[in-house]
mmCIF file of C-alpha atoms in Angstrom:
data_model
loop_
_atom_site.group_PDB
_atom_site.id
_atom_site.type_symbol
_atom_site.label_atom_id
_atom_site.label_comp_id
_atom_site.label_asym_id
_atom_site.label_seq_id
_atom_site.Cartn_x
_atom_site.Cartn_y
_atom_site.Cartn_z
ATOM 1 C CA MET V 71 -0.039 -0.204 -0.143
ATOM 2 C CA LYS V 72 1.398 3.294 -1.172
ATOM 3 C CA GLN V 73 2.806 5.189 1.692
ATOM 4 C CA LEU V 74 0.753 9.462 2.000
ATOM 5 C CA ALA V 75 2.853 12.495 2.726
ATOM 6 C CA LEU V 76 0.871 15.329 3.657
ATOM 7 C CA LEU V 77 0.893 18.380 1.832
ATOM 8 C CA SER V 78 0.407 20.313 5.258
ATOM 9 C CA PHE V 79 -0.963 18.864 8.253
ATOM 10 C CA LEU V 80 -3.803 21.726 10.860
ATOM 11 C CA PHE V 81 -4.422 20.936 13.726
ATOM 12 C CA PHE V 82 -6.349 22.952 16.060
ATOM 13 C CA SER V 83 -8.431 22.619 19.215
ATOM 14 C CA LEU V 84 -11.483 23.558 19.736
ATOM 15 C CA SER V 85 -12.437 24.274 23.548
ATOM 16 C CA PHE V 86 -16.078 22.862 24.202
ATOM 17 C CA PHE V 87 -16.409 25.733 26.891
ATOM 18 C CA PRO V 88 -17.475 27.834 27.030
ATOM 19 C CA GLN V 89 -19.046 27.182 23.597
ATOM 20 C CA GLU V 90 -22.687 26.402 23.575
ATOM 21 C CA THR V 91 -22.838 21.895 22.091
ATOM 22 C CA GLU V 92 -25.835 21.328 23.178
ATOM 23 C CA ASP V 93 -28.494 19.704 20.422
ATOM 24 C CA TYR V 94 -31.549 22.059 21.712
ATOM 25 C CA MET V 95 -30.133 25.804 20.644
ATOM 26 C CA ASP V 96 -32.067 25.843 17.946
ATOM 27 C CA LEU V 97 -35.537 25.204 20.287
ATOM 28 C CA LEU V 98 -37.927 27.950 22.388
ATOM 29 C CA SER V 99 -40.146 26.448 24.430
ATOM 30 C CA ASP V 100 -40.946 25.614 28.098
ATOM 31 C CA THR V 101 -38.839 23.382 29.945
ATOM 32 C CA ILE V 102 -36.300 21.117 27.742
ATOM 33 C CA TRP V 103 -35.334 18.379 29.253
ATOM 34 C CA LEU V 104 -31.191 17.017 29.532
ATOM 35 C CA ASN V 105 -28.508 14.030 29.961
ATOM 36 C CA ALA V 106 -25.670 14.662 32.042
ATOM 37 C CA SER V 107 -23.989 15.269 27.976
ATOM 38 C CA ARG V 108 -27.087 18.462 27.759
ATOM 39 C CA LYS V 109 -28.261 16.543 25.624
ATOM 40 C CA LYS V 110 -31.797 16.506 24.562
ATOM 41 C CA ILE V 111 -34.199 13.907 26.595
ATOM 42 C CA GLN V 112 -37.923 13.391 26.280
ATOM 43 C CA ASN V 113 -37.750 11.151 29.904
ATOM 44 C CA LYS V 114 -37.590 13.767 32.693
ATOM 45 C CA ASP V 115 -36.874 10.806 35.085
ATOM 46 C CA SER V 116 -33.343 10.685 33.737
ATOM 47 C CA ALA V 117 -32.630 14.411 33.227
ATOM 48 C CA VAL V 118 -29.599 15.849 35.546
ATOM 49 C CA TYR V 119 -30.111 19.249 33.799
ATOM 50 C CA PHE V 120 -33.196 21.054 32.152
ATOM 51 C CA ALA V 121 -33.486 24.217 30.463
ATOM 52 C CA ILE V 122 -35.757 27.216 29.771
ATOM 53 C CA LEU V 123 -34.992 29.512 26.279
ATOM 54 C CA SER V 124 -36.738 32.552 26.116
ATOM 55 C CA LYS V 125 -36.487 35.722 24.095
ATOM 56 C CA GLU V 126 -35.761 39.155 25.546
ATOM 57 C CA ASN V 127 -38.967 39.801 23.346
ATOM 58 C CA PRO V 128 -41.165 39.122 20.279
ATOM 59 C CA GLU V 129 -39.386 41.040 17.924
ATOM 60 C CA SER V 130 -35.463 40.761 19.018
ATOM 61 C CA GLN V 131 -33.262 38.090 17.589
ATOM 62 C CA LYS V 132 -31.811 38.291 22.108
ATOM 63 C CA VAL V 133 -32.345 34.956 23.620
ATOM 64 C CA ILE V 134 -31.556 34.189 27.026
ATOM 65 C CA SER V 135 -30.515 30.312 27.538
ATOM 66 C CA LYS V 136 -30.942 29.218 31.201
ATOM 67 C CA THR V 137 -30.028 25.766 32.515
ATOM 68 C CA TYR V 138 -30.344 24.445 35.749
ATOM 69 C CA PHE V 139 -30.003 21.848 38.304
ATOM 70 C CA VAL V 140 -33.361 19.126 38.702
ATOM 71 C CA SER V 141 -33.113 20.341 42.162
ATOM 72 C CA GLY V 142 -33.907 24.408 40.404
ATOM 73 C CA GLN V 143 -30.439 25.765 41.540
ATOM 74 C CA ILE V 144 -29.172 27.591 38.541
ATOM 75 C CA GLN V 145 -25.821 25.807 36.664
ATOM 76 C CA LYS V 146 -25.962 28.855 33.365
ATOM 77 C CA VAL V 147 -26.967 31.482 32.730
ATOM 78 C CA VAL V 148 -26.187 32.857 28.636
ATOM 79 C CA ASN V 149 -26.639 35.210 26.570
ATOM 80 C CA TYR V 150 -27.011 35.581 22.838
ATOM 81 C CA SER V 151 -27.638 38.671 20.186
ATOM 82 C CA SER V 152 -29.143 35.831 18.096
ATOM 83 C CA LEU V 153 -29.087 31.948 17.947
ATOM 84 C CA LYS V 154 -28.690 31.715 13.462
ATOM 85 C CA PRO V 155 -26.205 32.702 13.771
ATOM 86 C CA LYS V 156 -24.913 32.019 17.732
ATOM 87 C CA THR V 157 -23.138 34.681 18.927
ATOM 88 C CA ILE V 158 -22.734 35.132 22.670
ATOM 89 C CA ASP V 159 -23.458 39.196 23.705
ATOM 90 C CA GLY V 160 -23.762 40.022 27.203
ATOM 91 C CA LYS V 161 -23.232 37.479 30.358
ATOM 92 C CA TYR V 162 -22.094 33.990 30.414
ATOM 93 C CA GLN V 163 -22.260 32.612 33.952
ATOM 94 C CA LEU V 164 -21.930 29.308 35.218
ATOM 95 C CA TYR V 165 -22.812 27.726 38.947
ATOM 96 C CA ALA V 166 -21.922 25.631 41.886
ATOM 97 C CA GLU V 167 -24.738 23.347 42.624
ATOM 98 C CA ASN V 168 -24.544 24.930 45.800
ATOM 99 C CA GLY V 169 -24.980 28.562 43.980
ATOM 100 C CA GLN V 170 -21.559 29.728 44.534
ATOM 101 C CA LEU V 171 -20.620 31.553 41.375
ATOM 102 C CA LEU V 172 -17.693 30.060 39.399
ATOM 103 C CA TYR V 173 -17.024 31.826 36.202
ATOM 104 C CA ASP V 174 -18.537 35.470 35.127
ATOM 105 C CA ALA V 175 -17.326 36.159 31.746
ATOM 106 C CA ASP V 176 -18.424 38.906 29.522
ATOM 107 C CA TYR V 177 -18.757 39.065 25.888
ATOM 108 C CA LYS V 178 -19.542 41.096 22.481
ATOM 109 C CA ASN V 179 -20.208 39.971 19.728
ATOM 110 C CA GLY V 180 -19.047 36.190 20.595
ATOM 111 C CA LYS V 181 -16.000 37.923 21.797
ATOM 112 C CA ARG V 182 -14.810 37.877 25.600
ATOM 113 C CA HIS V 183 -14.937 41.537 26.098
ATOM 114 C CA GLY V 184 -14.553 42.903 29.267
ATOM 115 C CA GLN V 185 -13.687 40.527 32.546
ATOM 116 C CA LEU V 186 -13.823 37.189 33.017
ATOM 117 C CA LEU V 187 -13.668 35.899 36.610
ATOM 118 C CA THR V 188 -12.647 32.688 38.048
ATOM 119 C CA PHE V 189 -13.994 31.746 41.543
ATOM 120 C CA TRP V 190 -12.900 28.819 43.984
ATOM 121 C CA LYS V 191 -15.623 26.581 45.670
ATOM 122 C CA ASN V 192 -15.487 28.672 48.523
ATOM 123 C CA GLY V 193 -16.226 32.176 47.130
ATOM 124 C CA THR V 194 -12.889 33.544 46.504
ATOM 125 C CA PRO V 195 -11.377 34.714 43.162
ATOM 126 C CA LYS V 196 -8.832 32.438 41.401
ATOM 127 C CA ARG V 197 -8.592 34.605 38.734
ATOM 128 C CA ILE V 198 -9.006 38.031 37.205
ATOM 129 C CA ASP V 199 -8.585 38.326 33.147
ATOM 130 C CA ASN V 200 -9.334 41.609 30.902
ATOM 131 C CA TYR V 201 -10.027 41.054 27.847
ATOM 132 C CA GLN V 202 -10.986 43.632 24.570
ATOM 133 C CA ASP V 203 -12.522 42.294 21.162
ATOM 134 C CA GLY V 204 -11.412 38.762 21.767
ATOM 135 C CA GLU V 205 -7.981 39.852 23.105
ATOM 136 C CA PHE V 206 -6.368 39.189 26.529
ATOM 137 C CA ILE V 207 -4.995 41.892 27.812
ATOM 138 C CA ASN V 208 -3.832 41.103 30.869
ATOM 139 C CA GLY V 209 -4.592 38.729 33.943
ATOM 140 C CA THR V 210 -4.410 38.321 38.135
ATOM 141 C CA CYS V 211 -4.803 35.037 39.461
ATOM 142 C CA PHE V 212 -5.302 33.905 43.427
ATOM 143 C CA ASP V 213 -4.736 31.089 45.412
ATOM 144 C CA ILE V 214 -7.956 29.627 47.761
ATOM 145 C CA ASP V 215 -7.552 32.311 50.462
ATOM 146 C CA GLY V 216 -6.975 35.106 48.871
ATOM 147 C CA LYS V 217 -3.174 35.565 47.896
ATOM 148 C CA GLU V 218 -1.401 36.182 44.207
ATOM 149 C CA ILE V 219 -0.203 33.686 42.660
ATOM 150 C CA GLU V 220 2.024 33.396 39.630
ATOM 151 C CA TYR V 221 -0.097 33.759 36.418
ATOM 152 C CA PHE V 222 -1.524 31.219 34.416
ATOM 153 C CA PRO V 223 -3.872 30.736 31.256
ATOM 154 C CA TYR V 224 -7.332 30.109 31.591
ATOM 155 C CA LEU V 225 -7.169 27.627 28.806
ATOM 156 C CA ILE V 226 -3.956 25.134 27.945
ATOM 157 C CA GLU V 227 -4.432 23.023 25.063
ATOM 158 C CA PRO V 228 -3.361 19.507 24.913
ATOM 159 C CA LYS V 229 0.571 19.003 22.835
ATOM 160 C CA TYR V 230 1.621 15.985 21.568
ATOM 161 C CA LYS V 231 4.342 15.107 24.068
ATOM 162 C CA TYR V 232 7.185 14.932 21.433
ATOM 163 C CA GLY V 233 6.192 18.628 19.668
ATOM 164 C CA GLU V 234 4.365 18.617 16.778
ATOM 165 C CA GLU V 235 7.496 18.211 13.935
ATOM 166 C CA ALA V 236 7.043 14.631 15.696
ATOM 167 C CA LEU V 237 3.594 14.022 15.298
ATOM 168 C CA MET V 238 3.710 15.024 11.559
ATOM 169 C CA ARG V 239 5.176 12.709 11.251
ATOM 170 C CA TYR V 240 4.067 9.746 12.555
ATOM 171 C CA LEU V 241 0.935 10.521 10.707
ATOM 172 C CA ARG V 242 3.061 10.691 7.118
ATOM 173 C CA LYS V 243 4.810 7.063 8.447
ATOM 174 C CA ASN V 244 1.192 5.884 9.274
ATOM 175 C CA THR V 245 -1.615 7.256 6.543
ATOM 176 C CA PHE V 246 -2.262 5.379 3.757
ATOM 177 C CA TYR V 247 -3.069 6.347 0.352
ATOM 178 C CA PRO V 248 -5.365 3.773 -0.859
ATOM 179 C CA PRO V 249 -3.808 1.865 -4.258
ATOM 180 C CA GLU V 250 -7.858 1.473 -5.346
ATOM 181 C CA LEU V 251 -8.197 5.253 -5.321
ATOM 182 C CA SER V 252 -4.765 6.003 -7.314
ATOM 183 C CA HIS V 253 -7.046 7.661 -9.522
ATOM 184 C CA ILE V 254 -8.788 9.854 -7.607
ATOM 185 C CA VAL V 255 -7.567 13.673 -7.317
ATOM 186 C CA GLY V 256 -7.935 13.456 -3.184
ATOM 187 C CA GLY V 257 -9.694 14.444 -0.933
ATOM 188 C CA LYS V 258 -10.124 15.466 3.084
ATOM 189 C CA VAL V 259 -11.027 14.280 6.032
ATOM 190 C CA VAL V 260 -11.822 15.936 9.273
ATOM 191 C CA VAL V 261 -11.619 14.320 12.277
ATOM 192 C CA SER V 262 -12.708 15.560 15.610
ATOM 193 C CA PHE V 263 -12.079 13.644 18.913
ATOM 194 C CA PHE V 264 -11.263 14.667 22.307
ATOM 195 C CA VAL V 265 -8.156 14.453 24.672
ATOM 196 C CA ASP V 266 -8.633 13.143 27.819
ATOM 197 C CA ILE V 267 -6.989 13.934 31.172
ATOM 198 C CA ASP V 268 -4.558 11.243 30.737
ATOM 199 C CA GLY V 269 -3.480 11.930 27.181
ATOM 200 C CA ASN V 270 -5.440 9.946 25.416
ATOM 201 C CA ILE V 271 -7.661 9.899 22.362
ATOM 202 C CA VAL V 272 -11.533 8.953 22.322
ATOM 203 C CA ASP V 273 -14.527 9.564 21.073
ATOM 204 C CA VAL V 274 -13.108 9.915 17.627
ATOM 205 C CA LYS V 275 -15.426 10.954 15.105
ATOM 206 C CA GLN V 276 -15.434 11.832 11.603
ATOM 207 C CA LEU V 277 -16.539 15.491 11.635
ATOM 208 C CA LYS V 278 -16.554 16.522 7.827
ATOM 209 C CA THR V 279 -16.271 13.524 5.289
ATOM 210 C CA SER V 280 -14.306 13.885 1.655
ATOM 211 C CA LEU V 281 -17.297 11.925 -0.026
ATOM 212 C CA ILE V 282 -14.941 8.838 -0.528
ATOM 213 C CA ASP V 283 -15.293 6.030 2.464
ATOM 214 C CA ALA V 284 -12.068 4.400 1.758
ATOM 215 C CA PHE V 285 -11.095 8.126 2.637
ATOM 216 C CA ASP V 286 -13.104 8.263 5.559
ATOM 217 C CA GLU V 287 -12.627 4.920 6.972
ATOM 218 C CA GLU V 288 -8.954 5.629 6.879
ATOM 219 C CA ALA V 289 -8.609 8.988 8.561
ATOM 220 C CA LEU V 290 -10.623 7.287 11.258
ATOM 221 C CA ARG V 291 -7.784 4.585 12.148
ATOM 222 C CA VAL V 292 -4.880 6.804 12.337
ATOM 223 C CA VAL V 293 -6.262 8.861 14.634
ATOM 224 C CA ARG V 294 -7.648 5.851 16.555
ATOM 225 C CA ASN V 295 -4.365 4.289 15.820
ATOM 226 C CA ILE V 296 -2.119 7.429 17.845
ATOM 227 C CA PRO V 297 -0.537 5.522 20.779
ATOM 228 C CA LYS V 298 -2.528 5.951 24.791
ATOM 229 C CA GLY V 299 -0.374 8.572 26.303
ATOM 230 C CA SER V 300 0.542 10.472 23.550
ATOM 231 C CA PHE V 301 -0.612 13.902 24.392
ATOM 232 C CA ILE V 302 0.167 16.336 27.582
ATOM 233 C CA PRO V 303 -3.621 17.000 28.804
ATOM 234 C CA GLY V 304 -5.469 20.158 28.784
ATOM 235 C CA LYS V 305 -6.476 22.335 31.682
ATOM 236 C CA ARG V 306 -8.722 24.539 32.311
ATOM 237 C CA ASP V 307 -8.397 27.338 35.039
ATOM 238 C CA GLY V 308 -5.527 24.851 36.509
ATOM 239 C CA GLU V 309 -7.136 21.799 35.786
ATOM 240 C CA HIS V 310 -7.102 18.690 33.890
ATOM 241 C CA VAL V 311 -10.428 18.623 31.530
ATOM 242 C CA ARG V 312 -11.084 17.219 28.691
ATOM 243 C CA PHE V 313 -10.495 19.182 25.244
ATOM 244 C CA ARG V 314 -12.455 18.296 22.256
ATOM 245 C CA MET V 315 -10.163 18.798 19.146
ATOM 246 C CA ARG V 316 -10.014 18.496 14.883
ATOM 247 C CA MET V 317 -7.001 17.072 13.004
ATOM 248 C CA PRO V 318 -7.524 17.624 9.117
ATOM 249 C CA ILE V 319 -5.953 14.911 6.802
ATOM 250 C CA ASN V 320 -5.467 15.691 3.279
ATOM 251 C CA PHE V 321 -4.685 12.950 0.636
ATOM 252 C CA LYS V 322 -3.097 13.950 -2.484
ATOM 253 C CA PRO V 323 -1.685 11.554 -5.140
ATOM 254 C CA SER V 324 0.500 13.966 -6.525
ATOM 255 C CA PHE V 325 2.246 13.827 -2.750
ATOM 256 C CA LEU V 326 2.390 9.953 -2.722
ATOM 257 C CA LYS V 327 5.817 8.316 -2.182
ATOM 258 C CA GLN V 328 6.569 6.401 -4.539
ATOM 259 C CA ASN V 329 7.610 3.268 -2.388
ATOM 260 C CA ASN V 330 4.731 0.412 -1.233
ATOM 261 C CA LYS V 331 4.505 -0.433 2.209
#
């Protein structure tokens, strides 16, 4: 089987927080019951959360999304200037089940604009970051007792342990162009996955098809076979979290090596 040499390799993360990923965001209705993954369900007895979406007024495009724990305690409040396209505008807030505010950020036209505040569970400020039109300006971090500490970024993306060049080499070596498709000009597949808190790739899915099954299957195969623990886990506000990533893989016959595997 001929080996694929990638013309280019693009690798970048899509943090799932604070972006909305729920499948109910096009709905304006009464109570929406949600499971732990915030997917809409019909059986309220299995719900972990419920949400209510409402317009600021009938003529306005502005929408307020409020998510609650099943206990009735508010869990999240997000303001949108519109849902199509989905644009956060105003406050985005997250709460613990005891009512403690954990995250409070200002947005303008879909970008952070103003302050991003996070809090320890005891209510002590954890960070105060300032943004303008989506650009980080400055920030301060604090320990649980309120003492200022060395600053660390709110989001730290996962990284391949051995560097991006090594990851590119791995893909070049292990991604193959199906020989039965040598007459095809090429294709591009976008694969999504999560890097978990142990640095493993999980939940690999096809985000964008090449419209050719063999390309799609090969892209999924090579990503799934990346060895466990190959990534340094990402962090959000100093804590390891799952990060959603996406990886475009280009199949280009003009860049095939001539040797067979």
